[in-house]
mmCIF file with all atom_site columns, C-alpha atoms in Angstrom:
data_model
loop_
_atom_site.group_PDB
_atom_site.id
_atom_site.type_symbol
_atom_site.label_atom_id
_atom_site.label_alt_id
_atom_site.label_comp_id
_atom_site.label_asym_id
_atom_site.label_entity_id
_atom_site.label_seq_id
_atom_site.pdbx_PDB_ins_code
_atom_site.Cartn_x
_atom_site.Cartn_y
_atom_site.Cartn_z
_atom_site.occupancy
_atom_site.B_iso_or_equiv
_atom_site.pdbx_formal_charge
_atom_site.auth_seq_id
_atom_site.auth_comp_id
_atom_site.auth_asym_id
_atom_site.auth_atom_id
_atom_site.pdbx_PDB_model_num
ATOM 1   C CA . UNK A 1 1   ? 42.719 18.927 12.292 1.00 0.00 ? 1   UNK A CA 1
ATOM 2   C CA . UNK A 1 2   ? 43.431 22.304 13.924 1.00 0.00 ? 2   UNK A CA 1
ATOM 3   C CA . UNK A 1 3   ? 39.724 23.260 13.163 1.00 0.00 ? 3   UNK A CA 1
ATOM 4   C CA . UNK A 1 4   ? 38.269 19.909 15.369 1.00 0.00 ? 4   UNK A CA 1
ATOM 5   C CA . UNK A 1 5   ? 41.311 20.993 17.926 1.00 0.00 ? 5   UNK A CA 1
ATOM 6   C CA . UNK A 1 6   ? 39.465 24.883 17.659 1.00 0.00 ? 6   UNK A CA 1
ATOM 7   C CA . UNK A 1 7   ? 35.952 23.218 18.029 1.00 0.00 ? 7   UNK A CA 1
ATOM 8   C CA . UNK A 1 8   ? 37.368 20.662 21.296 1.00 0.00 ? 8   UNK A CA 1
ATOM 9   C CA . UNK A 1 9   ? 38.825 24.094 22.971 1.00 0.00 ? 9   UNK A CA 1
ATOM 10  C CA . UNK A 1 10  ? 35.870 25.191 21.881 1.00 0.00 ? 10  UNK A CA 1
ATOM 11  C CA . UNK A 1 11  ? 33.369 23.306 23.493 1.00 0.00 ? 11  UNK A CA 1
ATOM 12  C CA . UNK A 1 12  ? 35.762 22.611 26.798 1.00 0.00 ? 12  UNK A CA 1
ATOM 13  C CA . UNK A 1 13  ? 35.888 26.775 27.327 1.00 0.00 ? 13  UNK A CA 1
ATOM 14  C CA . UNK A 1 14  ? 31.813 26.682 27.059 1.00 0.00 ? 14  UNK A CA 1
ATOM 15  C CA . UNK A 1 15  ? 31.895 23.799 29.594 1.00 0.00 ? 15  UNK A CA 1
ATOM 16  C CA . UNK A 1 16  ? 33.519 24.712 32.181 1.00 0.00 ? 16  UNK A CA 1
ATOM 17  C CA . UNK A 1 17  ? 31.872 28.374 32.027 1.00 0.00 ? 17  UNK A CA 1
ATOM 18  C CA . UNK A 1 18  ? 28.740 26.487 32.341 1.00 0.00 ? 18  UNK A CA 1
ATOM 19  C CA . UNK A 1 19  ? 29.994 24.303 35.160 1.00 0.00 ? 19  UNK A CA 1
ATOM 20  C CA . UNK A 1 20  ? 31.280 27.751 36.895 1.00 0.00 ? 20  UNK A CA 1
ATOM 21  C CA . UNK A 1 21  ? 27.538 28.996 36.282 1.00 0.00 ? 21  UNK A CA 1
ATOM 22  C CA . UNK A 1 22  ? 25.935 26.331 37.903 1.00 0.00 ? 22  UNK A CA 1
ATOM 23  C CA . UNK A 1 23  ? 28.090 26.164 40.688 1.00 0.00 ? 23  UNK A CA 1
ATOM 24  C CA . UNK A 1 24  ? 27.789 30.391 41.293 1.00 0.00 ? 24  UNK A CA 1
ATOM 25  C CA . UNK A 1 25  ? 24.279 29.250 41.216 1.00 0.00 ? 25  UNK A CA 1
ATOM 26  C CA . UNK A 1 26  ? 24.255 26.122 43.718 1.00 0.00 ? 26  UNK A CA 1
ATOM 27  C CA . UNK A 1 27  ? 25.908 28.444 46.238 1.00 0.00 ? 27  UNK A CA 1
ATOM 28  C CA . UNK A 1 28  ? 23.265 29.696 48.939 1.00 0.00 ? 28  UNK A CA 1
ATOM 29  C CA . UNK A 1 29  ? 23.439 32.914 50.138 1.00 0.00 ? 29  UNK A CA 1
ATOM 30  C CA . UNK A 1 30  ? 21.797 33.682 53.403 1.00 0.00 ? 30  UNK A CA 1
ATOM 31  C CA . UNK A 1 31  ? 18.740 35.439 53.537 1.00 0.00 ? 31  UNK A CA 1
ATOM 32  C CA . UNK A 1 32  ? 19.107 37.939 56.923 1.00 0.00 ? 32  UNK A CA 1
ATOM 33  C CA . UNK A 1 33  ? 17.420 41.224 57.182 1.00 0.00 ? 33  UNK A CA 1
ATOM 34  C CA . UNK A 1 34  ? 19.285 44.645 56.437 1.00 0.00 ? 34  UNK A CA 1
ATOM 35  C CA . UNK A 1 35  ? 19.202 45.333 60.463 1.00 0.00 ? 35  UNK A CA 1
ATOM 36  C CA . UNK A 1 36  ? 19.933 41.917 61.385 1.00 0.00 ? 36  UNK A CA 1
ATOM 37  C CA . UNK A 1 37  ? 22.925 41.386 59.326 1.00 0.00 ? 37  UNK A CA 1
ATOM 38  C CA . UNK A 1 38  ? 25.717 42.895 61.046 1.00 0.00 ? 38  UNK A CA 1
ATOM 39  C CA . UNK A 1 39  ? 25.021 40.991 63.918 1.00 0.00 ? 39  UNK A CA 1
ATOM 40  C CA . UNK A 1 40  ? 24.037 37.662 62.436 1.00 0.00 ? 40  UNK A CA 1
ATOM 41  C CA . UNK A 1 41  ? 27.047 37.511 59.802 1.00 0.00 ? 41  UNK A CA 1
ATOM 42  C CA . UNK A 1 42  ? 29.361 38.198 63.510 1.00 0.00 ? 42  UNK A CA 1
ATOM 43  C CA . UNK A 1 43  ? 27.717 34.998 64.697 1.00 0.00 ? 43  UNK A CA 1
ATOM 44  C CA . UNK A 1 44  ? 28.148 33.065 61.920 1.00 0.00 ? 44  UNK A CA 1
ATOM 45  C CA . UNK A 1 45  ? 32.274 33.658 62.077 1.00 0.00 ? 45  UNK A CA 1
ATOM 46  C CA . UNK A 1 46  ? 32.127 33.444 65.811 1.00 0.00 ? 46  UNK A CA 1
ATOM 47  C CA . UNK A 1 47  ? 30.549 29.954 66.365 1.00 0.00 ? 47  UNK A CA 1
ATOM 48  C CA . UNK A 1 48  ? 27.675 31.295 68.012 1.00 0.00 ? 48  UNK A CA 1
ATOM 49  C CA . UNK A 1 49  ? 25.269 30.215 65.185 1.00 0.00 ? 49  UNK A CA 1
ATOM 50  C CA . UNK A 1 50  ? 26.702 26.608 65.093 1.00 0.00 ? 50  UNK A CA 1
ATOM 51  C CA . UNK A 1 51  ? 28.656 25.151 61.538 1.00 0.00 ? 51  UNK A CA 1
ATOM 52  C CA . UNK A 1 52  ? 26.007 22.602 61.616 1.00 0.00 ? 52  UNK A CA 1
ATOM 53  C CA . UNK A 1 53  ? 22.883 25.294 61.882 1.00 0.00 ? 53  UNK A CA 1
ATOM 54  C CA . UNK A 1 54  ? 21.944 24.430 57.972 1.00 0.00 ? 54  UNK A CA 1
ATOM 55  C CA . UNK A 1 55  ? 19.674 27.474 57.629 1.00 0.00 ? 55  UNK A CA 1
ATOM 56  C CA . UNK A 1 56  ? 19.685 30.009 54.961 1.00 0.00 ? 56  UNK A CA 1
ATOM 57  C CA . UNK A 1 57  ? 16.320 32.482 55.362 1.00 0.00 ? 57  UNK A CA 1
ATOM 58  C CA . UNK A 1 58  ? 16.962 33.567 58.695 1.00 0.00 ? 58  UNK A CA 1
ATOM 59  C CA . UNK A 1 59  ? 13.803 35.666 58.327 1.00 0.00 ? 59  UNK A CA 1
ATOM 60  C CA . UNK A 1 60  ? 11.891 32.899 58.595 1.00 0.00 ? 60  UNK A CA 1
ATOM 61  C CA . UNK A 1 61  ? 10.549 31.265 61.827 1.00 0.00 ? 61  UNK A CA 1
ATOM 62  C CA . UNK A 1 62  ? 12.622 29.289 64.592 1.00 0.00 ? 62  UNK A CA 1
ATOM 63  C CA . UNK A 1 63  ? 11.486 25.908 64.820 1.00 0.00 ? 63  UNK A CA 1
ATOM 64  C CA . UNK A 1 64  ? 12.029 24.742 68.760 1.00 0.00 ? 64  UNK A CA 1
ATOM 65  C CA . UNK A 1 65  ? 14.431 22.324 67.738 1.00 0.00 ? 65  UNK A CA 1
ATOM 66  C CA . UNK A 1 66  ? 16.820 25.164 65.818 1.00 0.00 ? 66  UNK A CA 1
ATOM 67  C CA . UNK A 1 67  ? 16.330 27.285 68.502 1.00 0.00 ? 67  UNK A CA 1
ATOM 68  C CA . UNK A 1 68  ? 17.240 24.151 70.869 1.00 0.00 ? 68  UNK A CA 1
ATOM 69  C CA . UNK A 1 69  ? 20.500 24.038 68.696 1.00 0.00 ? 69  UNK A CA 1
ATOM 70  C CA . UNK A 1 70  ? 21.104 27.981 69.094 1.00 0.00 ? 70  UNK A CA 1
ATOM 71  C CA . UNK A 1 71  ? 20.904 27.595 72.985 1.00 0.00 ? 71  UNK A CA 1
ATOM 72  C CA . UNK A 1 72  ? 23.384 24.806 73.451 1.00 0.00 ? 72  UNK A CA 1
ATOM 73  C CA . UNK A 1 73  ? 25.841 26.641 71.145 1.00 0.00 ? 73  UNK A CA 1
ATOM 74  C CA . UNK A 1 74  ? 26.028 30.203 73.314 1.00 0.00 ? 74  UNK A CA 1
ATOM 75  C CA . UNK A 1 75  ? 26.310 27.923 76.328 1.00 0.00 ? 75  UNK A CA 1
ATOM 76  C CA . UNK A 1 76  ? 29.208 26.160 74.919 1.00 0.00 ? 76  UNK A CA 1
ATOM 77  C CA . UNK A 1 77  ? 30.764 29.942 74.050 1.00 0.00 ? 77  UNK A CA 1
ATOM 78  C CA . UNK A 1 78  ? 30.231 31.047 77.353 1.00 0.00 ? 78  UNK A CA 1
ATOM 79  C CA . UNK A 1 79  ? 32.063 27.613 78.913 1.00 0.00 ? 79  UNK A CA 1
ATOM 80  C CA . UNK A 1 80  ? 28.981 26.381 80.283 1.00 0.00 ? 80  UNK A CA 1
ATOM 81  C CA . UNK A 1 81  ? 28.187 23.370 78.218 1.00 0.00 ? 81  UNK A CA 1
ATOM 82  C CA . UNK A 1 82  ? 25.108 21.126 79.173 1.00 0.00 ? 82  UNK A CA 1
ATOM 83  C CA . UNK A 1 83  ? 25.305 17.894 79.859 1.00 0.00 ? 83  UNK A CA 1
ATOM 84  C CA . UNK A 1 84  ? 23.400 15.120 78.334 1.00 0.00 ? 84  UNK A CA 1
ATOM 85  C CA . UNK A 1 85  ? 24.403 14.454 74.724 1.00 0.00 ? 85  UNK A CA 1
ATOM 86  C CA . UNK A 1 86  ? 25.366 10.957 76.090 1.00 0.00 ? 86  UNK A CA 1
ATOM 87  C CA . UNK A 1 87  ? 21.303 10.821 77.389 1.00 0.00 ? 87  UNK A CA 1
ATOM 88  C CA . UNK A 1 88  ? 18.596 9.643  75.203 1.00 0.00 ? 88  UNK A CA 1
ATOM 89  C CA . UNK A 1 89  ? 16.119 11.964 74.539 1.00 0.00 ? 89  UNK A CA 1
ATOM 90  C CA . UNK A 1 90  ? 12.612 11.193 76.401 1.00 0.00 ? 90  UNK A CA 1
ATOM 91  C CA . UNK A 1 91  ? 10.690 12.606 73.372 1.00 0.00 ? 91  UNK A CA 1
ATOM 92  C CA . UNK A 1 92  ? 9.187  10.163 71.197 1.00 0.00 ? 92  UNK A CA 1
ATOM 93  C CA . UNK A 1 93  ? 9.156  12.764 67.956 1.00 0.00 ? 93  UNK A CA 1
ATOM 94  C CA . UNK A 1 94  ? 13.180 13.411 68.397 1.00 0.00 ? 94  UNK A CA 1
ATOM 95  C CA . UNK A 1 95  ? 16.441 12.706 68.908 1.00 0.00 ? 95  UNK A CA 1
ATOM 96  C CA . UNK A 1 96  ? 18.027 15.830 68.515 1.00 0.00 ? 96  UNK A CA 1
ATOM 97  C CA . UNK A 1 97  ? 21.290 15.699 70.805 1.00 0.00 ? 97  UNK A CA 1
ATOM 98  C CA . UNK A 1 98  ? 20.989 19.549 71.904 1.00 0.00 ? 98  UNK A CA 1
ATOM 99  C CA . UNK A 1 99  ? 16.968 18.738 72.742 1.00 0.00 ? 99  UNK A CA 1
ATOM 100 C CA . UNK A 1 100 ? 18.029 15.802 75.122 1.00 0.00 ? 100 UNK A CA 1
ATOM 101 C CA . UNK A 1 101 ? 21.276 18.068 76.461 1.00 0.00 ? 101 UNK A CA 1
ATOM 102 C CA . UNK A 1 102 ? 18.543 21.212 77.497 1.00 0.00 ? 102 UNK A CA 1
ATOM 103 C CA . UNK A 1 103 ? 15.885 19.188 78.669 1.00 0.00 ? 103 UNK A CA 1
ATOM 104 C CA . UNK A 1 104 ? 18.561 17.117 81.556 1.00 0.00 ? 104 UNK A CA 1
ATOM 105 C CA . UNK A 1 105 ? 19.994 20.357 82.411 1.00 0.00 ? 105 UNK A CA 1
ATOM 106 C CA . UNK A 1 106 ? 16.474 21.560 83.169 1.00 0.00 ? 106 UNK A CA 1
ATOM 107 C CA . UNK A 1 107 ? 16.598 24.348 80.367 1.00 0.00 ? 107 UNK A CA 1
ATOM 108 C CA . UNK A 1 108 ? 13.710 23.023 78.354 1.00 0.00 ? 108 UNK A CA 1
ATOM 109 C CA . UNK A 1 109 ? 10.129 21.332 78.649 1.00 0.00 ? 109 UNK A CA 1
ATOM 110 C CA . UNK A 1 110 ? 8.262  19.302 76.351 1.00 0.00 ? 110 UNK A CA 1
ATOM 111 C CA . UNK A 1 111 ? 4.501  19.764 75.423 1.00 0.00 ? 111 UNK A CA 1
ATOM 112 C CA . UNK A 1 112 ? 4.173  16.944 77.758 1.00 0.00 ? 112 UNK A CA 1
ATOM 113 C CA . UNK A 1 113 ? 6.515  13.886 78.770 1.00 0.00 ? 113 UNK A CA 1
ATOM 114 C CA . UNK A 1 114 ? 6.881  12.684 75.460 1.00 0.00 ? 114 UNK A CA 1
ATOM 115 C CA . UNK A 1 115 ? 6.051  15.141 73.015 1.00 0.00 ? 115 UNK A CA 1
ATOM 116 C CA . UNK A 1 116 ? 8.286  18.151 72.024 1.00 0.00 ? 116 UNK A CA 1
ATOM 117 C CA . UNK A 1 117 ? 7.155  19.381 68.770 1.00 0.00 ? 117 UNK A CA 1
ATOM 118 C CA . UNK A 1 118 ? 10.294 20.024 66.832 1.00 0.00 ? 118 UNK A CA 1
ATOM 119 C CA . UNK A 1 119 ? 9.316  21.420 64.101 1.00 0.00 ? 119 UNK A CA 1
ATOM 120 C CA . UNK A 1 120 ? 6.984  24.160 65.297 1.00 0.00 ? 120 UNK A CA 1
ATOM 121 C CA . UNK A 1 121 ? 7.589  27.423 65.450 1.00 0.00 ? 121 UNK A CA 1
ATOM 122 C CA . UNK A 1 122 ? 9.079  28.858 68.965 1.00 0.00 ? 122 UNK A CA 1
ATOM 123 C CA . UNK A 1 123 ? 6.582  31.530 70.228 1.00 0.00 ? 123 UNK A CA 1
ATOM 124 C CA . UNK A 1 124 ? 8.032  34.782 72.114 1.00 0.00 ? 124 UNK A CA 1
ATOM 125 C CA . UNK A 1 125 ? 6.668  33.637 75.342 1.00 0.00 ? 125 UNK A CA 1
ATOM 126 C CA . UNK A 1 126 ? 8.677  30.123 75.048 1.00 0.00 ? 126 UNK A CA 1
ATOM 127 C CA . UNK A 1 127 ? 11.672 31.676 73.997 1.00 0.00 ? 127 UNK A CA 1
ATOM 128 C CA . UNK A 1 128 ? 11.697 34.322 76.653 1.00 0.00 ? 128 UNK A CA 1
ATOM 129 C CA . UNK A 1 129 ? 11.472 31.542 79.070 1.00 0.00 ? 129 UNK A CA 1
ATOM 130 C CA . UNK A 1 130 ? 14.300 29.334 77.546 1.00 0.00 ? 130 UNK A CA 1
ATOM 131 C CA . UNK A 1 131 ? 16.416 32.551 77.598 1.00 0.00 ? 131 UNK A CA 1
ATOM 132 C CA . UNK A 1 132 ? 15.620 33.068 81.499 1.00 0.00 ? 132 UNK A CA 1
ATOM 133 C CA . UNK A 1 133 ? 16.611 29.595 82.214 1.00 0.00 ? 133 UNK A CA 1
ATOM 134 C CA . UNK A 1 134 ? 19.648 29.925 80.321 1.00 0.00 ? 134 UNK A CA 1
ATOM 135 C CA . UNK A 1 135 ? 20.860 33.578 82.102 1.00 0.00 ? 135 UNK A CA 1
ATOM 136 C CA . UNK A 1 136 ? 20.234 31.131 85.254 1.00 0.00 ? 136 UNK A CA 1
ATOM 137 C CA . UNK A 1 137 ? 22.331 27.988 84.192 1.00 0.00 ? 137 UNK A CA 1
ATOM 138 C CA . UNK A 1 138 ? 25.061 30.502 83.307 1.00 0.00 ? 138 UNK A CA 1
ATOM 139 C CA . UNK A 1 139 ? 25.068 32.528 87.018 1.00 0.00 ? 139 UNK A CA 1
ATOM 140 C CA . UNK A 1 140 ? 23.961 35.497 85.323 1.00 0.00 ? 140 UNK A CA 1
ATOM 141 C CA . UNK A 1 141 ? 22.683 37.885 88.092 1.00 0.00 ? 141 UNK A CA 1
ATOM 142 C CA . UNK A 1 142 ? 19.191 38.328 87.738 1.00 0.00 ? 142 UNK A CA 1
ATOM 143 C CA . UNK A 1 143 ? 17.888 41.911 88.661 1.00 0.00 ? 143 UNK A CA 1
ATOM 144 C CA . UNK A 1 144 ? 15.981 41.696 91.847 1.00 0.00 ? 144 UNK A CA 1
ATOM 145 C CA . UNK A 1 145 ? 12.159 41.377 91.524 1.00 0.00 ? 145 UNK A CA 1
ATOM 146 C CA . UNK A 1 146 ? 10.132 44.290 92.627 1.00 0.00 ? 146 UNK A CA 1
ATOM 147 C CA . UNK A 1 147 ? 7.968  43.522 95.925 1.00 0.00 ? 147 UNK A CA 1
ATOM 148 C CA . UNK A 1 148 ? 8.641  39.703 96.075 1.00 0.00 ? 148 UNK A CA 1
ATOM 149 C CA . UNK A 1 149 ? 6.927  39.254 92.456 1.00 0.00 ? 149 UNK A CA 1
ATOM 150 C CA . UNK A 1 150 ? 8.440  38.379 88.860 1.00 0.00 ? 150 UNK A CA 1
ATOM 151 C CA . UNK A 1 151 ? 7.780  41.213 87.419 1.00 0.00 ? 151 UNK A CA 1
ATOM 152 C CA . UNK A 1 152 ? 11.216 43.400 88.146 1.00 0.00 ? 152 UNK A CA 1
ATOM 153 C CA . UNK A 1 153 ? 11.546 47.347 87.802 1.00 0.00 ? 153 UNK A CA 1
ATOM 154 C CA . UNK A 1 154 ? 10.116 47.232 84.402 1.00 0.00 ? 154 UNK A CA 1
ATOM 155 C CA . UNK A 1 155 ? 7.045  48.337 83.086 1.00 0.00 ? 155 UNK A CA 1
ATOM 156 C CA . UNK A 1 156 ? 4.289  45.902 82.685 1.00 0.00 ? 156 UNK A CA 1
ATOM 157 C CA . UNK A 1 157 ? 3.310  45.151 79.032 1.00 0.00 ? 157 UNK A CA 1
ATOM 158 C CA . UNK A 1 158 ? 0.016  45.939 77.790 1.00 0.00 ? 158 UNK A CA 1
ATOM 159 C CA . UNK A 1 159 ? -1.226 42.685 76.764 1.00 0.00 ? 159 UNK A CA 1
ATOM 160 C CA . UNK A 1 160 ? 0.423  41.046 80.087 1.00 0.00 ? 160 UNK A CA 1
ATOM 161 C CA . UNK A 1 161 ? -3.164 39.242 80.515 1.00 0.00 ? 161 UNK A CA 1
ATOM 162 C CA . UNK A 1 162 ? -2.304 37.250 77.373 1.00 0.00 ? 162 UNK A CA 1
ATOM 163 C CA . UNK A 1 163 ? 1.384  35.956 78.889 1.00 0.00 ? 163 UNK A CA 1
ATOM 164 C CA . UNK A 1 164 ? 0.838  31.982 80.209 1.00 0.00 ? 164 UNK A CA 1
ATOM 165 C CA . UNK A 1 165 ? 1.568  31.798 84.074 1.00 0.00 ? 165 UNK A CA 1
ATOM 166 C CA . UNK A 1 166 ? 4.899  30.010 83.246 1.00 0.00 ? 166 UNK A CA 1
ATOM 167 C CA . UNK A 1 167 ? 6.421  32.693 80.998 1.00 0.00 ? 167 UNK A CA 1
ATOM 168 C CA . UNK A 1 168 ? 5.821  35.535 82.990 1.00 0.00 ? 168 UNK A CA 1
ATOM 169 C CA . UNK A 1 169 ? 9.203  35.558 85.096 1.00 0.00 ? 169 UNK A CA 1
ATOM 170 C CA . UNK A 1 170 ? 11.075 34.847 82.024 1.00 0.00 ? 170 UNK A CA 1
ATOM 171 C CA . UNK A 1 171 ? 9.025  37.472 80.262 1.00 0.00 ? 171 UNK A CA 1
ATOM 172 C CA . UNK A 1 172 ? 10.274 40.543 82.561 1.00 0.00 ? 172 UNK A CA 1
ATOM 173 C CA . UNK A 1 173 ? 13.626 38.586 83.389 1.00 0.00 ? 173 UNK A CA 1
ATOM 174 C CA . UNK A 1 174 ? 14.844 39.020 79.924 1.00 0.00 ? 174 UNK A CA 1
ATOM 175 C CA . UNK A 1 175 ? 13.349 42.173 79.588 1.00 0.00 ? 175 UNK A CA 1
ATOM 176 C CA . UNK A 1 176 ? 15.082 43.439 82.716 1.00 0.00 ? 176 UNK A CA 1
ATOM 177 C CA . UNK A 1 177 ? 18.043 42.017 81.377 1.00 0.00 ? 177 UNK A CA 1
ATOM 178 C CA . UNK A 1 178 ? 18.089 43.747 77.822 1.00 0.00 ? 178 UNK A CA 1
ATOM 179 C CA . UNK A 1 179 ? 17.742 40.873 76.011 1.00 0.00 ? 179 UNK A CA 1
ATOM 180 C CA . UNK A 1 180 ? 14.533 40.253 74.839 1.00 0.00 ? 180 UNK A CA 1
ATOM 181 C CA . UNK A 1 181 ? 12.373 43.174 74.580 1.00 0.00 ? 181 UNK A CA 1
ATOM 182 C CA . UNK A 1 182 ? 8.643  43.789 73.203 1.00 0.00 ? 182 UNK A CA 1
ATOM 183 C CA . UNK A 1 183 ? 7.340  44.165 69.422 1.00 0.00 ? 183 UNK A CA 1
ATOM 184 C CA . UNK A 1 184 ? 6.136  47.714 70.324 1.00 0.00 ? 184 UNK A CA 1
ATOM 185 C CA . UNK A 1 185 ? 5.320  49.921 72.856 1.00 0.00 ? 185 UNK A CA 1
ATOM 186 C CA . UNK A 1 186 ? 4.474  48.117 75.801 1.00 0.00 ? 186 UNK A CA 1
ATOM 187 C CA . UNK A 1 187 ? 3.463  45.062 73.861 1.00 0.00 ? 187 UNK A CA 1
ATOM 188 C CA . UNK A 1 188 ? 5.397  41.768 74.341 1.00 0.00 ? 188 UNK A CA 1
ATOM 189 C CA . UNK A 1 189 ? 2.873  39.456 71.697 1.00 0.00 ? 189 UNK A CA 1
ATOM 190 C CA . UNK A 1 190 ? 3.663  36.087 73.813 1.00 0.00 ? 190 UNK A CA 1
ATOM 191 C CA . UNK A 1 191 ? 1.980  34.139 71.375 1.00 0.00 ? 191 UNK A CA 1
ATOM 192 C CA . UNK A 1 192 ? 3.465  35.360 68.220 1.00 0.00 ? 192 UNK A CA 1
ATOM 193 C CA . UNK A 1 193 ? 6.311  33.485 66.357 1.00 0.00 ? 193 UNK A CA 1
ATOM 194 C CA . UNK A 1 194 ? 10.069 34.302 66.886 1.00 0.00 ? 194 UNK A CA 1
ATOM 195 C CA . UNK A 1 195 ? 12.332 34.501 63.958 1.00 0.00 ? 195 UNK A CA 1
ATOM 196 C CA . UNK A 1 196 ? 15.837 32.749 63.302 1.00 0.00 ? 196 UNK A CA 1
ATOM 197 C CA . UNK A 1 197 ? 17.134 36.121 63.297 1.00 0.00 ? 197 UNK A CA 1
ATOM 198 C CA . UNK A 1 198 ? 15.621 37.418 66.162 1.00 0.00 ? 198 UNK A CA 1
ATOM 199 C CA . UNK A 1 199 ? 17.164 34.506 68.141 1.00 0.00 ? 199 UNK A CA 1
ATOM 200 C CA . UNK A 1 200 ? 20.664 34.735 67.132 1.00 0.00 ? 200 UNK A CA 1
ATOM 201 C CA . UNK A 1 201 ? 20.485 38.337 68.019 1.00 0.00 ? 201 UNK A CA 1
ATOM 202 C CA . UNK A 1 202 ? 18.652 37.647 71.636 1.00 0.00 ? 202 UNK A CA 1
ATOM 203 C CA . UNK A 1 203 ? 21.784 34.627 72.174 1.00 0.00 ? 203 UNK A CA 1
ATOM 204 C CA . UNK A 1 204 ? 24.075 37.293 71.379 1.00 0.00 ? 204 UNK A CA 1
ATOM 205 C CA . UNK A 1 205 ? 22.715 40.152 73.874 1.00 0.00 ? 205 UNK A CA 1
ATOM 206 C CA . UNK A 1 206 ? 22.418 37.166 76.960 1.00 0.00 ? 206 UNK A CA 1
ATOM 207 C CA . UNK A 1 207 ? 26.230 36.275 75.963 1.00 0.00 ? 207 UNK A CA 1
ATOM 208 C CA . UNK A 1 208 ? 26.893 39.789 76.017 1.00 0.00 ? 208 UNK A CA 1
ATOM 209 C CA . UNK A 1 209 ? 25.618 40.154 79.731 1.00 0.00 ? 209 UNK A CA 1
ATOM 210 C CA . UNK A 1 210 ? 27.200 37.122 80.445 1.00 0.00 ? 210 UNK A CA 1
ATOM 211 C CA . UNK A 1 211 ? 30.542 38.734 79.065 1.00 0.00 ? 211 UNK A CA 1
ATOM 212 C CA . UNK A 1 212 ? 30.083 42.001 81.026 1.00 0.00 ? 212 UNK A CA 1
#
């Protein structure tokens, strides 16, 4: 009897160490870059990156629906909510409540009138543009243009040429405003992907100028 009692502890001991080894190993750690970490892992704990965001490789590319979600989040922390999330989305491929919410306060465009494309990636160009109409939906002073243009006291980038009509304010708005710079020296690459990092570090810096 006390050897079946021995083998019943036993087997319950290897058990629940299994059960403890599976779970270790169910648990997701996020994947964030050394340089990114510091200020992603603050976003996480201050609500910035929403509880909802359900990404873990935040080296990866932003979709434009994520970074959709991201937006509507910093609003909310800086007390300027968008409206909306009662409004049906006009965008036959979604109905992400955050997509509707930007696109009534004006914050956001579609491909065209019904098309969004949610699950591409967000290029530098369109999130440099969803930034600048975010500064401007939160009142943030926008540094005066330079002659009547949009292209501010800043240096031009080298492969300006390359930045669509529409971005271009944004473009040298953000820049202006420290939050969204180039990849190198004097080179924005417009068309190049963002990362999920990259964005929670770009909502951080536009709260920050909000905050200042």
């Amino acid at each position: 009897m006390k050897k079946l009692i021995t083998a019943l502890l036993s087997a319950a001991v290897l058990l629940v160490s299994g059960s403890a080894v599976l779970a270790a190993k169910d648990v997701l750690i996020p994947k964030i870059s050394d340089w990114a970490r510091p200020a992603v892992e603050a976003a996480q704990k201050d609500g910035t990156i929403p509880s909802t965001f359900g990404v873990t490789d935040y080296t990866q590319n932003i979709s434009r629906e994520k970074f959709c979600e991201l937006a509507v989040a910093a609003l909310v922390k800086a007390n300027r909510a968008p409206s909306g999330y009662a409004i049906v989305s006009p965008f036959a491929d979604t109905r992400n409540a955050s997509v509707a919410a930007l696109y009534h306060s004006g914050i956001i465009r579609g491909r065209n009138e019904t098309v969004f494309s949610p699950e591409d990636s967000i290029t530098r160009e369109e999130a440099a543009a969803i930034l600048y109409r975010m500064a401007v939906f939160m009142e943030i002073p926008i540094p005066a243009a330079k002659n009547g243009t949009a292209f501010y006291d800043v240096s031009l980038y080298t492969d300006d040429p390359e930045i669509s009509d529409w971005a271009r304010e944004g473009i040298y708005a953000t820049l202006a405003l420290s939050v969204m710079t180039g990849t190198e020296a004097q080179m924005f690459s417009p068309k190049a992907p963002y990362t999920v990092e990259q964005a929670v570090i770009t909502m951080v810096r536009l709260l920050e100028v909000k905050n200042k």
